[in-house]
PDB file of C-alpha atoms in Angstrom:
ATOM      1  CA  MET J  29     113.492 -50.040 -11.365  1.00  0.00           C
ATOM      2  CA  PRO J  30     114.513 -47.187  -8.598  1.00  0.00           C
ATOM      3  CA  LEU J  31     116.475 -47.978  -5.275  1.00  0.00           C
ATOM      4  CA  PRO J  32     113.588 -47.309  -2.746  1.00  0.00           C
ATOM      5  CA  GLN J  33     110.952 -49.439  -4.907  1.00  0.00           C
ATOM      6  CA  LEU J  34     113.698 -52.351  -4.898  1.00  0.00           C
ATOM      7  CA  ARG J  35     114.362 -51.401  -1.341  1.00  0.00           C
ATOM      8  CA  ALA J  36     110.898 -52.193  -0.666  1.00  0.00           C
ATOM      9  CA  LEU J  37     110.568 -55.656  -2.266  1.00  0.00           C
ATOM     10  CA  VAL J  38     113.303 -56.621  -0.002  1.00  0.00           C
ATOM     11  CA  VAL J  39     111.923 -55.439   3.236  1.00  0.00           C
ATOM     12  CA  LEU J  40     108.333 -57.663   2.180  1.00  0.00           C
ATOM     13  CA  GLU J  41     110.666 -60.345   0.950  1.00  0.00           C
ATOM     14  CA  THR J  42     112.376 -60.650   3.914  1.00  0.00           C
ATOM     15  CA  CYS J  43     109.558 -59.757   6.373  1.00  0.00           C
ATOM     16  CA  GLY J  44     106.382 -61.048   4.654  1.00  0.00           C
ATOM     17  CA  PRO J  45     103.094 -59.407   4.848  1.00  0.00           C
ATOM     18  CA  VAL J  46     103.390 -56.141   6.352  1.00  0.00           C
ATOM     19  CA  LYS J  47     101.380 -53.030   7.307  1.00  0.00           C
ATOM     20  CA  LEU J  48     101.553 -49.961   5.080  1.00  0.00           C
ATOM     21  CA  ALA J  49     103.261 -47.748   8.121  1.00  0.00           C
ATOM     22  CA  ALA J  50     105.619 -50.402   8.673  1.00  0.00           C
ATOM     23  CA  MET J  51     106.937 -50.142   5.708  1.00  0.00           C
ATOM     24  CA  ALA J  52     106.961 -46.440   5.570  1.00  0.00           C
ATOM     25  CA  ALA J  53     108.885 -46.687   8.925  1.00  0.00           C
ATOM     26  CA  ALA J  54     111.535 -49.725   7.371  1.00  0.00           C
ATOM     27  CA  LEU J  55     112.302 -47.377   4.469  1.00  0.00           C
ATOM     28  CA  GLY J  56     112.426 -44.043   6.619  1.00  0.00           C
ATOM     29  CA  VAL J  57     110.109 -42.556   4.462  1.00  0.00           C
ATOM     30  CA  ASN J  58     106.236 -41.114   5.103  1.00  0.00           C
ATOM     31  CA  PRO J  59     103.727 -42.937   4.729  1.00  0.00           C
ATOM     32  CA  SER J  60     102.003 -41.336   1.524  1.00  0.00           C
ATOM     33  CA  THR J  61     105.223 -41.862  -0.318  1.00  0.00           C
ATOM     34  CA  ALA J  62     104.893 -45.388   0.990  1.00  0.00           C
ATOM     35  CA  LEU J  63     101.584 -45.261  -0.365  1.00  0.00           C
ATOM     36  CA  ARG J  64     102.537 -43.850  -3.580  1.00  0.00           C
ATOM     37  CA  MET J  65     105.305 -46.574  -4.154  1.00  0.00           C
ATOM     38  CA  ALA J  66     102.690 -48.921  -3.419  1.00  0.00           C
ATOM     39  CA  GLY J  67     100.624 -48.291  -5.974  1.00  0.00           C
ATOM     40  CA  ARG J  68     103.820 -48.166  -8.520  1.00  0.00           C
ATOM     41  CA  LEU J  69     104.901 -51.512  -6.977  1.00  0.00           C
ATOM     42  CA  GLU J  70     101.167 -52.868  -7.714  1.00  0.00           C
ATOM     43  CA  ASP J  71     100.781 -51.466 -11.106  1.00  0.00           C
ATOM     44  CA  SER J  72     103.798 -53.316 -12.114  1.00  0.00           C
ATOM     45  CA  GLY J  73     102.114 -56.337 -10.186  1.00  0.00           C
ATOM     46  CA  LEU J  74     105.143 -56.448  -7.960  1.00  0.00           C
ATOM     47  CA  ILE J  75     103.257 -56.646  -4.709  1.00  0.00           C
ATOM     48  CA  ASP J  76      99.534 -56.843  -3.614  1.00  0.00           C
ATOM     49  CA  ARG J  77      97.798 -54.342  -1.511  1.00  0.00           C
ATOM     50  CA  ARG J  78      95.067 -55.365   0.285  1.00  0.00           C
ATOM     51  CA  THR J  79      92.728 -53.403   3.174  1.00  0.00           C
ATOM     52  CA  ASN J  80      93.881 -55.723   6.181  1.00  0.00           C
ATOM     53  CA  PRO J  81      90.325 -57.329   7.124  1.00  0.00           C
ATOM     54  CA  ALA J  82      91.362 -56.961  10.830  1.00  0.00           C
ATOM     55  CA  ASN J  83      91.107 -53.145  10.563  1.00  0.00           C
ATOM     56  CA  ARG J  84      89.986 -51.762   7.549  1.00  0.00           C
ATOM     57  CA  ARG J  85      92.087 -48.886   8.212  1.00  0.00           C
ATOM     58  CA  GLU J  86      95.129 -50.321   7.541  1.00  0.00           C
ATOM     59  CA  VAL J  87      96.577 -51.295   4.528  1.00  0.00           C
ATOM     60  CA  VAL J  88      98.682 -54.468   4.006  1.00  0.00           C
ATOM     61  CA  LEU J  89     101.426 -55.408   1.858  1.00  0.00           C
ATOM     62  CA  ARG J  90     103.267 -58.957   0.409  1.00  0.00           C
ATOM     63  CA  LEU J  91     104.982 -59.726  -2.484  1.00  0.00           C
ATOM     64  CA  THR J  92     103.530 -61.356  -5.781  1.00  0.00           C
ATOM     65  CA  PRO J  93     105.104 -64.203  -7.240  1.00  0.00           C
ATOM     66  CA  ALA J  94     106.923 -61.719  -9.928  1.00  0.00           C
ATOM     67  CA  GLY J  95     107.741 -59.640  -7.358  1.00  0.00           C
ATOM     68  CA  ARG J  96     109.551 -62.691  -5.467  1.00  0.00           C
ATOM     69  CA  ASP J  97     111.276 -63.344  -8.611  1.00  0.00           C
ATOM     70  CA  VAL J  98     112.206 -59.782  -9.419  1.00  0.00           C
ATOM     71  CA  VAL J  99     114.098 -59.841  -5.956  1.00  0.00           C
ATOM     72  CA  LYS J 100     115.501 -62.960  -6.558  1.00  0.00           C
ATOM     73  CA  ARG J 101     117.341 -62.132 -10.257  1.00  0.00           C
ATOM     74  CA  VAL J 102     118.622 -58.673  -8.593  1.00  0.00           C
ATOM     75  CA  LEU J 103     120.490 -60.248  -5.432  1.00  0.00           C
ATOM     76  CA  ALA J 104     121.809 -62.858  -7.805  1.00  0.00           C
ATOM     77  CA  HIS J 105     122.860 -60.395 -10.334  1.00  0.00           C
ATOM     78  CA  ARG J 106     124.250 -58.170  -7.899  1.00  0.00           C
ATOM     79  CA  ARG J 107     126.386 -61.087  -6.234  1.00  0.00           C
ATOM     80  CA  THR J 108     127.470 -62.144  -9.943  1.00  0.00           C
ATOM     81  CA  GLU J 109     128.652 -58.688 -10.513  1.00  0.00           C
ATOM     82  CA  ILE J 110     130.835 -58.699  -7.180  1.00  0.00           C
ATOM     83  CA  ARG J 111     131.814 -62.078  -7.321  1.00  0.00           C
ATOM     84  CA  ALA J 112     133.304 -60.721 -10.815  1.00  0.00           C
ATOM     85  CA  LEU J 113     135.030 -57.588  -8.780  1.00  0.00           C
ATOM     86  CA  VAL J 114     136.475 -59.683  -6.657  1.00  0.00           C
ATOM     87  CA  GLU J 115     138.012 -62.256  -9.069  1.00  0.00           C
ATOM     88  CA  ARG J 116     139.585 -58.730 -10.994  1.00  0.00           C
ATOM     89  CA  LEU J 117     141.948 -58.105  -8.017  1.00  0.00           C
ATOM     90  CA  PRO J 118     145.236 -59.868  -7.260  1.00  0.00           C
ATOM     91  CA  ALA J 119     145.742 -62.374  -5.043  1.00  0.00           C
ATOM     92  CA  GLU J 120     147.112 -60.102  -2.660  1.00  0.00           C
ATOM     93  CA  ALA J 121     144.615 -57.491  -2.489  1.00  0.00           C
ATOM     94  CA  ARG J 122     141.987 -60.690  -2.660  1.00  0.00           C
ATOM     95  CA  ALA J 123     143.629 -61.897   0.272  1.00  0.00           C
ATOM     96  CA  GLY J 124     143.350 -58.682   2.479  1.00  0.00           C
ATOM     97  CA  LEU J 125     140.045 -58.201   1.350  1.00  0.00           C
ATOM     98  CA  VAL J 126     138.590 -61.123   3.671  1.00  0.00           C
ATOM     99  CA  PRO J 127     139.380 -59.975   6.631  1.00  0.00           C
ATOM    100  CA  ALA J 128     138.750 -56.622   5.888  1.00  0.00           C
ATOM    101  CA  LEU J 129     135.138 -57.814   4.887  1.00  0.00           C
ATOM    102  CA  LYS J 130     135.045 -59.753   8.187  1.00  0.00           C
ATOM    103  CA  ALA J 131     135.563 -56.667  10.004  1.00  0.00           C
ATOM    104  CA  LEU J 132     133.168 -54.823   7.756  1.00  0.00           C
ATOM    105  CA  THR J 133     130.359 -57.715   9.041  1.00  0.00           C
ATOM    106  CA  ARG J 134     130.850 -57.680  12.007  1.00  0.00           C
ATOM    107  CA  ALA J 135     130.988 -53.892  12.905  1.00  0.00           C
ATOM    108  CA  ALA J 136     127.836 -53.912  10.685  1.00  0.00           C
ATOM    109  CA  ASN J 137     126.234 -56.903  12.886  1.00  0.00           C
ATOM    110  CA  GLU J 138     127.043 -54.662  15.844  1.00  0.00           C
ATOM    111  CA  MET J 139     125.003 -52.283  14.194  1.00  0.00           C
ATOM    112  CA  ALA J 140     122.292 -53.847  12.432  1.00  0.00           C
ATOM    113  CA  VAL J 141     118.509 -54.188  13.215  1.00  0.00           C
ATOM    114  CA  ASP J 142     116.823 -56.883  12.385  1.00  0.00           C
ATOM    115  CA  PRO J 143     114.334 -56.294  10.159  1.00  0.00           C
ATOM    116  CA  VAL J 144     111.752 -58.765  11.306  1.00  0.00           C
ATOM    117  CA  ASP J 145     112.189 -57.652  15.062  1.00  0.00           C
ATOM    118  CA  GLU J 146     111.942 -54.099  13.838  1.00  0.00           C
ATOM    119  CA  MET J 147     108.499 -54.765  12.179  1.00  0.00           C
ATOM    120  CA  ARG J 148     107.379 -56.824  15.276  1.00  0.00           C
ATOM    121  CA  ARG J 149     108.173 -54.006  17.293  1.00  0.00           C
ATOM    122  CA  ILE J 150     106.108 -51.401  15.641  1.00  0.00           C
ATOM    123  CA  ALA J 151     103.401 -54.010  15.205  1.00  0.00           C
ATOM    124  CA  GLY J 152     104.227 -54.520  11.251  1.00  0.00           C
ATOM    125  CA  LEU J 153     103.901 -57.972  10.605  1.00  0.00           C
ATOM    126  CA  VAL J 154     100.903 -59.191  10.031  1.00  0.00           C
ATOM    127  CA  ASP J 155      99.212 -62.551   9.186  1.00  0.00           C
ATOM    128  CA  ASP J 156      98.913 -63.113   5.466  1.00  0.00           C
ATOM    129  CA  PRO J 157      95.054 -61.175   4.702  1.00  0.00           C
ATOM    130  CA  LEU J 158      94.445 -64.144   1.830  1.00  0.00           C
ATOM    131  CA  SER J 159      95.943 -67.152   3.384  1.00  0.00           C
ATOM    132  CA  PRO J 160      94.872 -66.176   6.907  1.00  0.00           C
ATOM    133  CA  ALA J 161      96.585 -68.746   9.593  1.00  0.00           C
ATOM    134  CA  PRO J 162      94.385 -70.954  11.696  1.00  0.00           C
ATOM    135  CA  PRO J 163      94.112 -69.817  15.152  1.00  0.00           C
ATOM    136  CA  GLY J 164      96.846 -70.014  17.468  1.00  0.00           C
ATOM    137  CA  ALA J 165      99.476 -70.281  14.842  1.00  0.00           C
ATOM    138  CA  PRO J 166     102.433 -67.904  14.844  1.00  0.00           C
ATOM    139  CA  ARG J 167     101.404 -64.485  13.447  1.00  0.00           C
ATOM    140  CA  GLY J 168     104.060 -62.697  11.136  1.00  0.00           C
ATOM    141  CA  GLY J 169     106.753 -62.568   8.038  1.00  0.00           C
ATOM    142  CA  ARG J 170     108.436 -65.213   7.347  1.00  0.00           C
ATOM    143  CA  GLY J 171     111.985 -64.120   8.029  1.00  0.00           C
ATOM    144  CA  ARG J 172     115.152 -65.761   8.381  1.00  0.00           C
ATOM    145  CA  PRO J 173     117.622 -66.966  11.299  1.00  0.00           C
ATOM    146  CA  LYS J 174     119.579 -64.507  13.022  1.00  0.00           C
ATOM    147  CA  GLY J 175     122.751 -64.754  10.542  1.00  0.00           C
ATOM    148  CA  GLU J 176     121.749 -65.811   7.194  1.00  0.00           C
ATOM    149  CA  THR J 177     121.652 -62.977   4.437  1.00  0.00           C
ATOM    150  CA  ALA J 178     120.003 -62.818   1.123  1.00  0.00           C
TER     151      ALA J 178
END
């Protein structure tokens, strides 16, 4: 799977159902590119693409169970590979890696944009069109508490 498609799946896993335009913005691509990508992911059975019932001009994307499984497996594989790389380092190099990674994480958090907040900012989070929330329920994707990583 190409990296941009995986990134799209991770955005959907993180944010929940989003409008196509918001997905394009999150990925830094134009809407027509996002639409083609969504078509490929839908053909693969990894996302569900529907017309937004609240605005028929908008397309809403969400992960299917198969899409969630792909994200889960890829991220687990990535963690396993990183763990194997770190275990191959000599003990003194590993000891130096911890403070460096903590500093890198702090720097990244200072620059980071919370994807859920960004989707809300551009009005890209929507209720799940296949399972509408009752009136008054919180709107938007599932999101993760700040500080929690995938």
